[in-house]
Coordinates of C-alpha atoms (C1' of nucleotides) in Angstrom, one line a residue:
Chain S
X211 CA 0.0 0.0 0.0
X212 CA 1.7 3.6 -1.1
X213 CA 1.2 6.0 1.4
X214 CA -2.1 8.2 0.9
X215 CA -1.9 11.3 -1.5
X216 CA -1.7 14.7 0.5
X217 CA -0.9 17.4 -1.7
X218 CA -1.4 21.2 -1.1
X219 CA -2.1 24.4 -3.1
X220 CA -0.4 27.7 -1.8
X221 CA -1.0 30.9 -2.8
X222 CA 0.5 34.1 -1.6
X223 CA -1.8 36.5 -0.6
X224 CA -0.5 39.1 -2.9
X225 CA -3.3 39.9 -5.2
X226 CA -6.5 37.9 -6.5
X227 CA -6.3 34.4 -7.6
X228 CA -5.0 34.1 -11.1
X229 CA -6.3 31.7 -13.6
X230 CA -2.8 30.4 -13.9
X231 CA -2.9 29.5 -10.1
X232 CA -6.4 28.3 -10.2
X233 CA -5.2 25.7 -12.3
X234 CA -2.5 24.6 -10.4
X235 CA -5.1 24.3 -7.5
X236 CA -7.5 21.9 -9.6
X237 CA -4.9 19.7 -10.9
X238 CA -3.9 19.5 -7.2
X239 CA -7.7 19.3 -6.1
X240 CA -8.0 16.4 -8.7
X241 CA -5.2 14.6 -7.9
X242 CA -6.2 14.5 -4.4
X243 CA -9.7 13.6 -4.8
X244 CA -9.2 10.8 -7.5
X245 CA -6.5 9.3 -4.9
X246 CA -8.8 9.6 -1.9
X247 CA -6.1 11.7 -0.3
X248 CA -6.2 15.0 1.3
X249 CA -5.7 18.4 -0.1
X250 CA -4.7 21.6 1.6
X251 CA -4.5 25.2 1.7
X252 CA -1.3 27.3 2.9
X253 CA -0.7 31.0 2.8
X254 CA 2.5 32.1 1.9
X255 CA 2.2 35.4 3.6
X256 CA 5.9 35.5 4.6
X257 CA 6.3 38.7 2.5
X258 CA 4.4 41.3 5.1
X259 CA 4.6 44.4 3.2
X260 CA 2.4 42.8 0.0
X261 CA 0.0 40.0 1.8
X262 CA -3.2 41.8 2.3
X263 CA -6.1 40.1 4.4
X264 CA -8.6 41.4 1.6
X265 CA -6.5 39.2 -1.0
X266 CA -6.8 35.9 1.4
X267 CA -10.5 36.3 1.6
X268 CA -10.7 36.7 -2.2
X269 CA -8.6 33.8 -2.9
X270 CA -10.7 32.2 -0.3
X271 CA -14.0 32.4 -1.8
X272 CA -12.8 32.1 -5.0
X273 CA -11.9 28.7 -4.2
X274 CA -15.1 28.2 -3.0
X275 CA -16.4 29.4 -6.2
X276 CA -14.6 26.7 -8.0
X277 CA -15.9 24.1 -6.0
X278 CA -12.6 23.3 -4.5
X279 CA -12.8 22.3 -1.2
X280 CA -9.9 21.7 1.0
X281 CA -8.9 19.4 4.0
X282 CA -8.0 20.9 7.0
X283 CA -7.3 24.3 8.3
X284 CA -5.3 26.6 6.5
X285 CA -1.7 27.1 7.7
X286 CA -0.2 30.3 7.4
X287 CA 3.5 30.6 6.8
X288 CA 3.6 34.2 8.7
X289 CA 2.8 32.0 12.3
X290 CA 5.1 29.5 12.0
X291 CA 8.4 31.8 12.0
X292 CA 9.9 30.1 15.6
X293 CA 9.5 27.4 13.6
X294 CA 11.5 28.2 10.7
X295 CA 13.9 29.7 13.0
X296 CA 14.3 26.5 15.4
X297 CA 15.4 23.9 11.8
X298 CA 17.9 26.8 10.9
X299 CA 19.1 27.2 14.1
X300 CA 19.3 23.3 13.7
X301 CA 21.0 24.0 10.6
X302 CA 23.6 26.3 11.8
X303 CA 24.6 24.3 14.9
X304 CA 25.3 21.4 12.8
X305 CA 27.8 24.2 10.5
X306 CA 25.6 23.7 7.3
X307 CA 24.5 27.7 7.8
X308 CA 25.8 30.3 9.1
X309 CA 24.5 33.8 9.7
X310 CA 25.5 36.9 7.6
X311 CA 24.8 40.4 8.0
X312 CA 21.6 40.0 10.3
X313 CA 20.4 36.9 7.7
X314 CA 21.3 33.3 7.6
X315 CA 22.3 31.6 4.6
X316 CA 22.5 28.0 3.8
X317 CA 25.6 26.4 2.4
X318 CA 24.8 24.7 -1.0
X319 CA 27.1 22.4 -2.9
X320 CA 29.0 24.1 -5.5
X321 CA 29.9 21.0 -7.1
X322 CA 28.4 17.8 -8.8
X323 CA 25.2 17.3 -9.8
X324 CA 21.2 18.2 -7.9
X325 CA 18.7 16.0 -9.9
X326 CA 14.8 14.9 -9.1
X327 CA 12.3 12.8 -11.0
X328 CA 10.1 14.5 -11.7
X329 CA 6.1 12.8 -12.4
X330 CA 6.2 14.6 -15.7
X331 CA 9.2 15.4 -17.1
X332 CA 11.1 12.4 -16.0
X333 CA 14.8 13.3 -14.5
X334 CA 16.1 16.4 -14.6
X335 CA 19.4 17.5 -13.4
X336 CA 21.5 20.9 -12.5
X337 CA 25.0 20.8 -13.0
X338 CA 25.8 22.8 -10.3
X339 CA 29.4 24.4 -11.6
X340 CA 27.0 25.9 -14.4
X341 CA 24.3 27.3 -12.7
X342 CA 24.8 30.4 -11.8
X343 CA 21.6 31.0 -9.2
X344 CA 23.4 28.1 -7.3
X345 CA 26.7 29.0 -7.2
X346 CA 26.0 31.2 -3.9
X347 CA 24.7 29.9 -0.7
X348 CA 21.3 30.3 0.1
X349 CA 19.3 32.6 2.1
X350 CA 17.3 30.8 4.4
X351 CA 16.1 33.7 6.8
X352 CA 15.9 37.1 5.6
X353 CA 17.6 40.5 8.0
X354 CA 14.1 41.1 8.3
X355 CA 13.9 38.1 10.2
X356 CA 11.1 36.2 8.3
X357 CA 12.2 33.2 6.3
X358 CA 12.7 33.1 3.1
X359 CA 10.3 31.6 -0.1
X360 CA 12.4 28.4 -0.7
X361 CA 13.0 27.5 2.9
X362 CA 9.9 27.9 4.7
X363 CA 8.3 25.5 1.4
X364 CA 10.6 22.5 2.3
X365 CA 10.0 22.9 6.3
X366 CA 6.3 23.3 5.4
X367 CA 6.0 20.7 3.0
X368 CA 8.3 18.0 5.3
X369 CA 6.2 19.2 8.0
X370 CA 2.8 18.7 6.5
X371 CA 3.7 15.7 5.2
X372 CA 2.9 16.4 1.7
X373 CA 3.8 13.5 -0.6
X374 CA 3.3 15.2 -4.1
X375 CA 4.3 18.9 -4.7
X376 CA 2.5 19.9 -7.6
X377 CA 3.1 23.4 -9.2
X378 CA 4.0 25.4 -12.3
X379 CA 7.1 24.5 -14.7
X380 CA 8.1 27.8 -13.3
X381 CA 9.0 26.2 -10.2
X382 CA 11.9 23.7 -11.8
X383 CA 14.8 25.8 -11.1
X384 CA 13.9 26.6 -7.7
X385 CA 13.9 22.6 -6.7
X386 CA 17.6 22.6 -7.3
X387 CA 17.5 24.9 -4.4
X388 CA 15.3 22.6 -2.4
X389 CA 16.8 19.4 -3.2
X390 CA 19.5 20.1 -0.8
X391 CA 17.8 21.9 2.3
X392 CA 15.7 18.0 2.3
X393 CA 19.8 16.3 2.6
X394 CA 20.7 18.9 5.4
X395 CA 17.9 18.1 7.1
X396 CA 17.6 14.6 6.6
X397 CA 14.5 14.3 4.7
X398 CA 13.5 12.6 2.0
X399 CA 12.0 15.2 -0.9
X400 CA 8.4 14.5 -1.8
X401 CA 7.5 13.8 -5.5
X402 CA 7.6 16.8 -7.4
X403 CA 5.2 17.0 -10.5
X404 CA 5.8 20.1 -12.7
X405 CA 2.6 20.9 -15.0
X406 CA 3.2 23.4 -17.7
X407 CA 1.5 27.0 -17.1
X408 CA -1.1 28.8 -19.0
X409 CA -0.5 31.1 -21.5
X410 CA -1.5 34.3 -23.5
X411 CA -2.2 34.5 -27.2
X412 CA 1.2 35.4 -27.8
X413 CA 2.5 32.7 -25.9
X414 CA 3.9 33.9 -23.0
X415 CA 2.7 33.0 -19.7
X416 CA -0.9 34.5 -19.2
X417 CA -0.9 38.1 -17.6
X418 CA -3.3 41.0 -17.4
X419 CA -2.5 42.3 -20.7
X420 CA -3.8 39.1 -22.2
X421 CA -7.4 40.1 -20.6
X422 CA -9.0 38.7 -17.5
X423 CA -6.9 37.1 -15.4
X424 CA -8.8 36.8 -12.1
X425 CA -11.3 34.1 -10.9
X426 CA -13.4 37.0 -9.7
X427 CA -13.3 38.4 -13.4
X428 CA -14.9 35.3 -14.5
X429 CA -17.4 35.5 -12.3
X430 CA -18.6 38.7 -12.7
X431 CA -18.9 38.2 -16.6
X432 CA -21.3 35.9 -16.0
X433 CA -19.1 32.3 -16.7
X434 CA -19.9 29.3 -14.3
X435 CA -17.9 27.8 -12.2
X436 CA -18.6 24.2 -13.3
X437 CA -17.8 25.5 -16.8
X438 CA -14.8 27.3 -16.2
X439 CA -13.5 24.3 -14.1
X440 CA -14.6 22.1 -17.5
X441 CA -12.2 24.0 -19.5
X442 CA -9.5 24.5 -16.8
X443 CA -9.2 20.7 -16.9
X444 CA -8.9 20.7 -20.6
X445 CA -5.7 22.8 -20.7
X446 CA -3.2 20.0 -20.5
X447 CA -5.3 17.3 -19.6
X448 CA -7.5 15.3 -21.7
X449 CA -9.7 12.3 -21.1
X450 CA -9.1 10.8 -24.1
X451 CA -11.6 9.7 -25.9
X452 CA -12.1 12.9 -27.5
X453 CA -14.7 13.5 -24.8
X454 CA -14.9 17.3 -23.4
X455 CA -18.0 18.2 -21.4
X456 CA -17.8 16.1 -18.8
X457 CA -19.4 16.0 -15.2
X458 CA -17.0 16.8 -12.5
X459 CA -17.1 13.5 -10.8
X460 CA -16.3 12.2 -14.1
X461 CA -13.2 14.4 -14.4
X462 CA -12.5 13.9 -10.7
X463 CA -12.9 9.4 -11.7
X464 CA -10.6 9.9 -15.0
X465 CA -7.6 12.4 -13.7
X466 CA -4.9 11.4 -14.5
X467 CA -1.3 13.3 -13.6
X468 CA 0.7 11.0 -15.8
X469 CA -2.1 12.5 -18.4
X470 CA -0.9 15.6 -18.4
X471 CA 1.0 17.5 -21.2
X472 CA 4.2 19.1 -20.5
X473 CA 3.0 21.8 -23.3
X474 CA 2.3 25.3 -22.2
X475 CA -1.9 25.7 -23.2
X476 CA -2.7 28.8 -24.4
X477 CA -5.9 30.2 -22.7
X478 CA -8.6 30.4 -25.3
X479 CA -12.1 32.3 -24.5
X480 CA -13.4 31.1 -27.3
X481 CA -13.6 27.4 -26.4
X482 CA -14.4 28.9 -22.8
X483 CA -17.4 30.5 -24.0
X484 CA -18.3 27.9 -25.5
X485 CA -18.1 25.4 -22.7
X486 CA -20.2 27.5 -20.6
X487 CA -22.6 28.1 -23.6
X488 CA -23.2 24.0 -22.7
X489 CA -23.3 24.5 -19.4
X490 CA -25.5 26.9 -19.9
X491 CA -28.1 24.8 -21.9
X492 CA -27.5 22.0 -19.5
X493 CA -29.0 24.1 -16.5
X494 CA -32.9 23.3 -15.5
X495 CA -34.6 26.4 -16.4
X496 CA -35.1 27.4 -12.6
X497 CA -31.6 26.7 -11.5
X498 CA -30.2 28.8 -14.3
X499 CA -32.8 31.3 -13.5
X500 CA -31.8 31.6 -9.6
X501 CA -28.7 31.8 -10.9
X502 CA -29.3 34.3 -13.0
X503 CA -30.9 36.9 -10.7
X504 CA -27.8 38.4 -9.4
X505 CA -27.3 39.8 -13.0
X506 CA -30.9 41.1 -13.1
X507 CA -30.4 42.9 -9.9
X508 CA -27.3 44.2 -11.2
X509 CA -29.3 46.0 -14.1
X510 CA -31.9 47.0 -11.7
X511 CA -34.4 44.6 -12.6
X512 CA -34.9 42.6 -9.9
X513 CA -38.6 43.3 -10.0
X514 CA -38.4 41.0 -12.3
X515 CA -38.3 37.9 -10.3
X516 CA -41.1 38.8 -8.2
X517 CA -43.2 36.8 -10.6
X518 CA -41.0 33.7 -10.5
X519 CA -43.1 31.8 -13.1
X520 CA -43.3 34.5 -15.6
X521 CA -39.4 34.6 -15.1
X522 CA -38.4 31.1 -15.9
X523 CA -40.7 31.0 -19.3
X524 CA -38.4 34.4 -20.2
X525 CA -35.2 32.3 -19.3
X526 CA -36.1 29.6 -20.9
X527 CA -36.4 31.5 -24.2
X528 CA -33.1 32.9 -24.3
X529 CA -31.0 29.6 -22.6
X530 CA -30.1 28.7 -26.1
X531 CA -29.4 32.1 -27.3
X532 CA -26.6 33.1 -24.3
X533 CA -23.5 32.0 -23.5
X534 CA -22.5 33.8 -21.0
X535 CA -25.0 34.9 -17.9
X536 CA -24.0 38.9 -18.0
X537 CA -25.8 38.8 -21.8
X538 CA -29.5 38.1 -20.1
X539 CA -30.2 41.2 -19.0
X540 CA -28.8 43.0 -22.3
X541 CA -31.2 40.6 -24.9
X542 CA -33.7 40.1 -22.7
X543 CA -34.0 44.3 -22.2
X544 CA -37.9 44.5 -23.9
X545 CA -39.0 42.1 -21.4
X546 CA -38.0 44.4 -18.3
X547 CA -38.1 47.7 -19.3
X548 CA -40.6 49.7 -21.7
X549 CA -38.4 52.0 -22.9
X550 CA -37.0 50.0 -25.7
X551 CA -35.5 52.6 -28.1
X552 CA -36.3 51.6 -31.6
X553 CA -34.2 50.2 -33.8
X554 CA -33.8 53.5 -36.2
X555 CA -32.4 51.8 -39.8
X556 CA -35.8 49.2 -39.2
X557 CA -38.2 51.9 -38.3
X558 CA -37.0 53.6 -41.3
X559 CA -37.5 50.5 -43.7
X560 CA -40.9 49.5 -42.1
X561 CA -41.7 53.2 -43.2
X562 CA -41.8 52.4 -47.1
X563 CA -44.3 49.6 -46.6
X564 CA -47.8 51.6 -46.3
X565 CA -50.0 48.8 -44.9
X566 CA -47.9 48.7 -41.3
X567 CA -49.5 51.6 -39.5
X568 CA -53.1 50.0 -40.0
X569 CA -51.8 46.8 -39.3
X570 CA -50.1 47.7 -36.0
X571 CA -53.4 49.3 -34.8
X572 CA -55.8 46.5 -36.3
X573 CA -53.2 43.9 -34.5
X574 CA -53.0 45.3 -31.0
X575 CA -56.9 45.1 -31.2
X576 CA -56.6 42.2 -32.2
X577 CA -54.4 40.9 -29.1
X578 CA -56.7 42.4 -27.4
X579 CA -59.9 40.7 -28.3
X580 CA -58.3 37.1 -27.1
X581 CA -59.4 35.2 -24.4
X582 CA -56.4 33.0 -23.9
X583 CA -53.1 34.5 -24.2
X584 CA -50.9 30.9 -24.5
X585 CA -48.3 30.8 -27.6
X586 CA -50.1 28.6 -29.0
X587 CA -53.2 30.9 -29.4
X588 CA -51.7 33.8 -30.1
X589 CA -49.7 31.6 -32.7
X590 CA -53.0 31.0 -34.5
X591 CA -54.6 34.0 -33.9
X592 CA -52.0 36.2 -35.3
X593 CA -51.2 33.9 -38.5
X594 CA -55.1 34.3 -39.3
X595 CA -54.9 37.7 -38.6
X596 CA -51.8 38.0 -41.2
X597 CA -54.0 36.1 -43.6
X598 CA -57.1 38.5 -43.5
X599 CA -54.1 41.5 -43.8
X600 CA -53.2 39.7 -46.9
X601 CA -49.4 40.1 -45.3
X602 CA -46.7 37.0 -45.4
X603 CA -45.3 36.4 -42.3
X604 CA -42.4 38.0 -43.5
X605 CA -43.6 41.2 -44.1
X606 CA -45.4 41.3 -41.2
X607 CA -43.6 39.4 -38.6
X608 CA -40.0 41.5 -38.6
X609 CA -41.8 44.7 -38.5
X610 CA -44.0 43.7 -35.3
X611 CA -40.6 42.5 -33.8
X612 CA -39.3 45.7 -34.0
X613 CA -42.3 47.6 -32.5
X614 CA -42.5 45.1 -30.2
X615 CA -38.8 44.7 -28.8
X616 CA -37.4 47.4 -30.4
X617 CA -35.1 45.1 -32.0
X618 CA -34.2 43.1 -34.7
X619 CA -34.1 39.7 -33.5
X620 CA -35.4 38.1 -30.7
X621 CA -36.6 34.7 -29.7
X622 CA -39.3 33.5 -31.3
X623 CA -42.0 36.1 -32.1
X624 CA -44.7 34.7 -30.7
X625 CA -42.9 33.5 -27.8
X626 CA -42.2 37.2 -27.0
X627 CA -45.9 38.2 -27.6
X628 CA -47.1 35.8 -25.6
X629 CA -44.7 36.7 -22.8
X630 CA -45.2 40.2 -23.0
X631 CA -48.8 39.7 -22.2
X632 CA -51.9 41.8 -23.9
X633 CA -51.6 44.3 -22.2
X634 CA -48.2 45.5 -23.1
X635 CA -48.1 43.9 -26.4
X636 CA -50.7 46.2 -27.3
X637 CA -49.8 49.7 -25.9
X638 CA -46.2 48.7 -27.9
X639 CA -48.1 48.4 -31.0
X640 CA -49.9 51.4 -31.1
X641 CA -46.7 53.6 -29.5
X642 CA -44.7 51.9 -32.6
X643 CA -48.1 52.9 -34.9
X644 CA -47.6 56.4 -34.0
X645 CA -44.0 56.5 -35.0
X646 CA -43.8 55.5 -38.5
Chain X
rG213 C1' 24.3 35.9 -21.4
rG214 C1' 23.9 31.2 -18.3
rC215 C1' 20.7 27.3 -16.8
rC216 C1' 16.1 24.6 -17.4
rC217 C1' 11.6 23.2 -19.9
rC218 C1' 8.8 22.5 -24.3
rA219 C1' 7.5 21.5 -29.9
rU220 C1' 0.7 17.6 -33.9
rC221 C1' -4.4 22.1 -37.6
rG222 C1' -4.9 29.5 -35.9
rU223 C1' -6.3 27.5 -30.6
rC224 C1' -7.4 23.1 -27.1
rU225 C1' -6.1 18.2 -28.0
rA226 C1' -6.2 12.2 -29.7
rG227 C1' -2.0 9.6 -31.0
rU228 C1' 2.7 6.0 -27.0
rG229 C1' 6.6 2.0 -34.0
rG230 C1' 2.7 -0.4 -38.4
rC231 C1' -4.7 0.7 -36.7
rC232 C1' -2.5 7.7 -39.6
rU233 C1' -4.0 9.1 -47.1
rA234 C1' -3.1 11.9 -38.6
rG235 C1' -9.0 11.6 -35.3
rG236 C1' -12.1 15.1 -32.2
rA237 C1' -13.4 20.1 -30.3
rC238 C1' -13.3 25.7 -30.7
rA239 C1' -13.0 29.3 -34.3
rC240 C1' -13.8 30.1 -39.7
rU241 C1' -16.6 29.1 -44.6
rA242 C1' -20.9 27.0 -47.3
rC243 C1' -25.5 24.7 -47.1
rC244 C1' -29.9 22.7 -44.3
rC245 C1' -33.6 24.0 -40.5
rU246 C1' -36.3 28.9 -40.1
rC247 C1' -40.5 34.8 -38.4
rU248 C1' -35.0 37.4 -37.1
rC249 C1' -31.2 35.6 -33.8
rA250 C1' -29.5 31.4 -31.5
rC251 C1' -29.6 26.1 -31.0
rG252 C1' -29.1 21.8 -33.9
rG253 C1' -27.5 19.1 -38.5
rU254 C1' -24.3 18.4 -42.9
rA255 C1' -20.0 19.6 -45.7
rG256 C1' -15.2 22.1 -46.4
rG257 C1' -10.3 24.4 -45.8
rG258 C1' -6.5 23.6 -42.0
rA259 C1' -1.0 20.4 -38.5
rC260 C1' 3.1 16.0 -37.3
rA261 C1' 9.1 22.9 -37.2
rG262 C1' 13.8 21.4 -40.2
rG263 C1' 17.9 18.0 -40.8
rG264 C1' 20.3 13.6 -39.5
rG265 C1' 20.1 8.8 -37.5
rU266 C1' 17.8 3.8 -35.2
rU267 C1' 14.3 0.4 -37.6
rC268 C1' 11.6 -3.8 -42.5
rG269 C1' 8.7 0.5 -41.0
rA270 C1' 8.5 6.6 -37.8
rC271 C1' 3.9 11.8 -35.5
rU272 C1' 5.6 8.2 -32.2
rC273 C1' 12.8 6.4 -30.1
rC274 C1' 18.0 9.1 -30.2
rC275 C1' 21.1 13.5 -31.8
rC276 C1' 21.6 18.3 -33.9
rU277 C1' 19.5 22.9 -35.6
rU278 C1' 15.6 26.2 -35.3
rG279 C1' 11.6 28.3 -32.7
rG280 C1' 8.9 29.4 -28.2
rG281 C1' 8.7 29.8 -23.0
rG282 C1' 10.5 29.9 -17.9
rC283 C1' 14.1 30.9 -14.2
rU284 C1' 18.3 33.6 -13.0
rA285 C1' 16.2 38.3 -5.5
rC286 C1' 17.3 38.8 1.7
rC287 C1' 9.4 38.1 -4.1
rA288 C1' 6.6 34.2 -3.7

RNA sequence: GGCCCCAUCGUCUAGUGGCCUAGGACACUACCCUCUCACGGUAGGGACAGGGGUUCGACUCCCCUUGGGGCUACCA
C-alpha cells in the first residue's frame, strides 16, 4: 500500500487568484480527490509588506467558487516563524549555515550534480558548476527576520507531510535549491510534478494584458464555475476519448497526472465561451434562473423575479441564445423595461411599406380581443390575422418584432408576444403605430 | 548571457513504432432547418518545425538545428 496522496495548493496573498494559479489548484484538487487523499490550503504570507487580508478572503471564496474544497485548516506561513527559525538554528549548529549580515544563509554544494524525478518530465538534473543561481549559498532567513520563499516550502512541506508537490514549470529551477535543504535536514523530498502553465495568445505566460486574469473576473462576466473548471481541466489534460464536457465526478474518476501534457496551453475564450454556452443549456430552467438573478439585480431589474413563473418561461427562451449569464439582461431588455429605443435603420424601412401603421393598430386590437393569451393561441390567432391583412409572415412578422422589442431579433416572435402579455403587447403596438 | 523546460491544424487536443491518405473540439466558410437571432444538423479548408540517425517501418525512439517559454532576489 503507497502512502495516501496529500498534496497542497499555496497561494501568496499578494493579489486575486489568477487563472494560472487556479489551475495549479485543480490539478492538485483532482489529484487529491481521484486518490482519496487529502488536499490543503497554505498561505504564503511571509512577504508582510504585500499580503493583504482582503486578497486571502478573495482567494478564499474564490476557491469556493470553483468548487474546491480543501482538507484541514489553512496554515499560514507568517505563524510559523519560531519554527523556521528553530530547523535553521538546527542548521547552523550542525555548520551547514551560518548567519551573515543579520540573515542566515545556507551552504549549498557548489559542485556535482542536484537531480529529481520529476512525475512529468522524468529526470532532470542541474549541473551545479553551471548554474549560476546556485553557485551562492542560500538565504534561508531574511535580516528582516522572516524566512525566506524556498526554505519555509521544504520545512512546510516536510512538516505537513505532503507527498506530491505539484506546481508550475516555473518552479523547476527553484527545486535545485530545495533538493539540498531535504539532505541537510535529513528528509527525504516529496515527489515533485511540474505541469506546464497557462499562456496568453502570444505565448507567453498569461498576464493581465492578455485580458482577464482573475477568478473574480470570471465571475462577474457571468461564466460558471462548473464550466470554467470544464475548461481549466482541458488545458493539458485530456480524457481521451475525444470527450470534453464532462461532469465533475467524471473528471474527478478519470484524472490522471501522468495525463498531463508538458505543453504550455494557451488560454482560449473562445472554447471557454463555449463550454459555458453547454453548461448553460445544460441548466434546468429554474436553477439557471436563480442563478441568473444576481445579474438582473445588477441591471436594476430585480422586479423581475417577483413573478417567479413569468421569469423562468423568459429564461427559458433565451437559454439557447446566451453564452455567458452577464448577456440576459442585455437581450432580454424589452422584457423588463418599456423604454425600448427603436431600432432607427428598421423603423425607417418598415416606413416604405404603407400597410404597417393599420396593421399595427388593427393587430394590437386584435391581441386584445383574445381570451387565452398561451403561444399557441396567439400563434394561431395572429397567423389568421396575417391572412385576413393579406401580409406573409415575412412582411409582417420583422416589423412587429421591431415595434414590439425594439429590436431586430429576438426569440421566437410569438414567444415574446405571448410573454409580454396583452396588455403591453398592445400599448407597444400602437406607441410603434404612432412613430412610422 | 547562463541554466532549465517545451515543440501535432490559428487554438485546445487524440496519438505512446505499423490501426494515420493523422481523429475530435473551438474558431472560420458554405449549405440545411427557419419569423430574425441562436440552438441543432451536414460539408469544407486547416497540422506531425527542419535535418540527420535507429528500424523492415517513424507523428511516435536518439542526436543536432531552429523556434517558443520559464528561471536567473534577503518576491513568492
Amino acid at each position: 500500500m503507497a502512502a495516501p496522496v496529500k498534496v497542497r495548493f499555496a497561494p501568496s496573498p499578494t493579489g486575486f487568484l489568477h487563472i494560472g494559479s487556479a489551475r495549479t489548484a485543480l490539478f492538485n484538487w483532482l489529484f487529491a480527490r481521484h486518490e482519496g487523499g487529502t488536499f490543503c490550503l497554505r498561505i504564503e504570507d511571509t512577504d508582510k509588506e504585500r499580503s493583504k487580508q482582503e486578497f486571502l478572503e478573495e482567494i478564499l471564496s474564490s476557491l469556493k467558487w470553483l468548487g474546491l474544497d480543501w482538507d484541514g485548516e489553512l496554515v499560514f506561513q507568517s505563524k510559523r516563524t519560531e519554527k523556521y527559525r528553530a530547523v535553521a538554528d538546527g542548521l547552523i549548529a550542525k555548520g551547514l549555515a551560518y548567519p551573515e549580515d543579520q540573515a542566515i544563509r545556507f551552504r549549498v554544494p557548489k559542485t556535482g550534480k542536484v537531480g529529481f524525478d520529476d512525475l512529468l518530465h522524468g529526470r532532470i538534473e542541474f549541473d551545479l558548476e553551471q548554474h549560476v543561481s546556485l553557485a551562492e549559498d542560500l538565504v534561508i532567513f531574511k535580516s528582516d527576520g522572516s524566512p525566506t520563499y524556498n526554505f519555509a516550502v521544504v520545512c512546510d512541506d516536510a512538516e505537513m507531510g505532503i507527498t506530491h508537490v505539484i506546481r508550475g514549470d516555473d518552479h523547476i529551477n527553484n527545486t535545485p535549491k530545495q533538493i539540498p535543504l531535504y539532505a541537510a535536514l535529513g528528509l527525504t523530498p516529496p515527489v515533485f510534478c511540474h505541469i506546464p502553465l497557462i499562456l496568453g495568445e502570444d505565448r507567453s505566460r498569461m498576464s493581465k494584458r492578455h485580458g482577464a486574469t482573475s477568478i473574480r473576473e470570471y465571475l462577474e462576466a457571468g461564466f460558471l464555475p462548473e464550466a470554467l473548471v470544464n475548461y481549466l481541466s482541458l488545458l493539458g489534460w485530456s480524457p481521451g476519448n475525444n470527450e470534453e464536457i464532462l461532469p465533475l465526478e467524471e473528471i474527478v474518476r478519470r484524472f490522471d497526472l501522468k495525463r498531463v501534457l508538458k505543453t504550455g496551453a494557451v488560454f482560449g475564450r473562445d472554447k471557454l465561451e463555449w463550454v459555458n454556452g453547454q453548461y448553460v443549456r445544460k441548466l434546468p430552467v429554474p436553477e439557471l434562473t436563480g442563478r441568473l438573478l444576481p445579474f438582473l439585480e445588477k441591471r436594476g431589474y430585480a422586479e423581475a423575479s417577483k413573478d417567479r413563473e413569468w421569469l423562468e418561461r423568459v429564461v427559458k427562451l433565451f437559454q439557447e441564445r446566451i453564452f455567458m449569464l452577464s448577456q440576459f439582461p442585455d437581450l432580454a431588455q424589452f422584457f423588463f423595461d418599456e423604454k425600448i429605443g427603436y431600432n432607427q435603420e428598421a423603423l425607417e424601412e418598415f416606413r416604405k411599406d404603407p400597410r404597417l401603421k393599420g396593421a399595427f393598430t388593427a393587430y394590437a386590437a386584435a391581441l386584445e380581443a383574445l381570451e387565452a393569451f398561451d403561444v399557441k393561441t396567439v400563434e394561431e390567432k395572429s397567423r389568421a390575422f396575417m391572412k385576413e391583412q393579406g401580409m406573409t409572415g415575412k412582411e409582417f412578422i420583422h416589423p412587429c418584432r421591431v415595434a414590439l422589442t425594439g429590436r431586430t431579433i429576438s426569440p421566437g416572435f410569438f414567444d415574446v408576444v405571448s410573454l409580454l402579455g396583452k396588455k403591453r403587447a398592445a400599448e407597444r403596438l400602437r406607441s410603434a403605430a404612432s412613430q412610422i
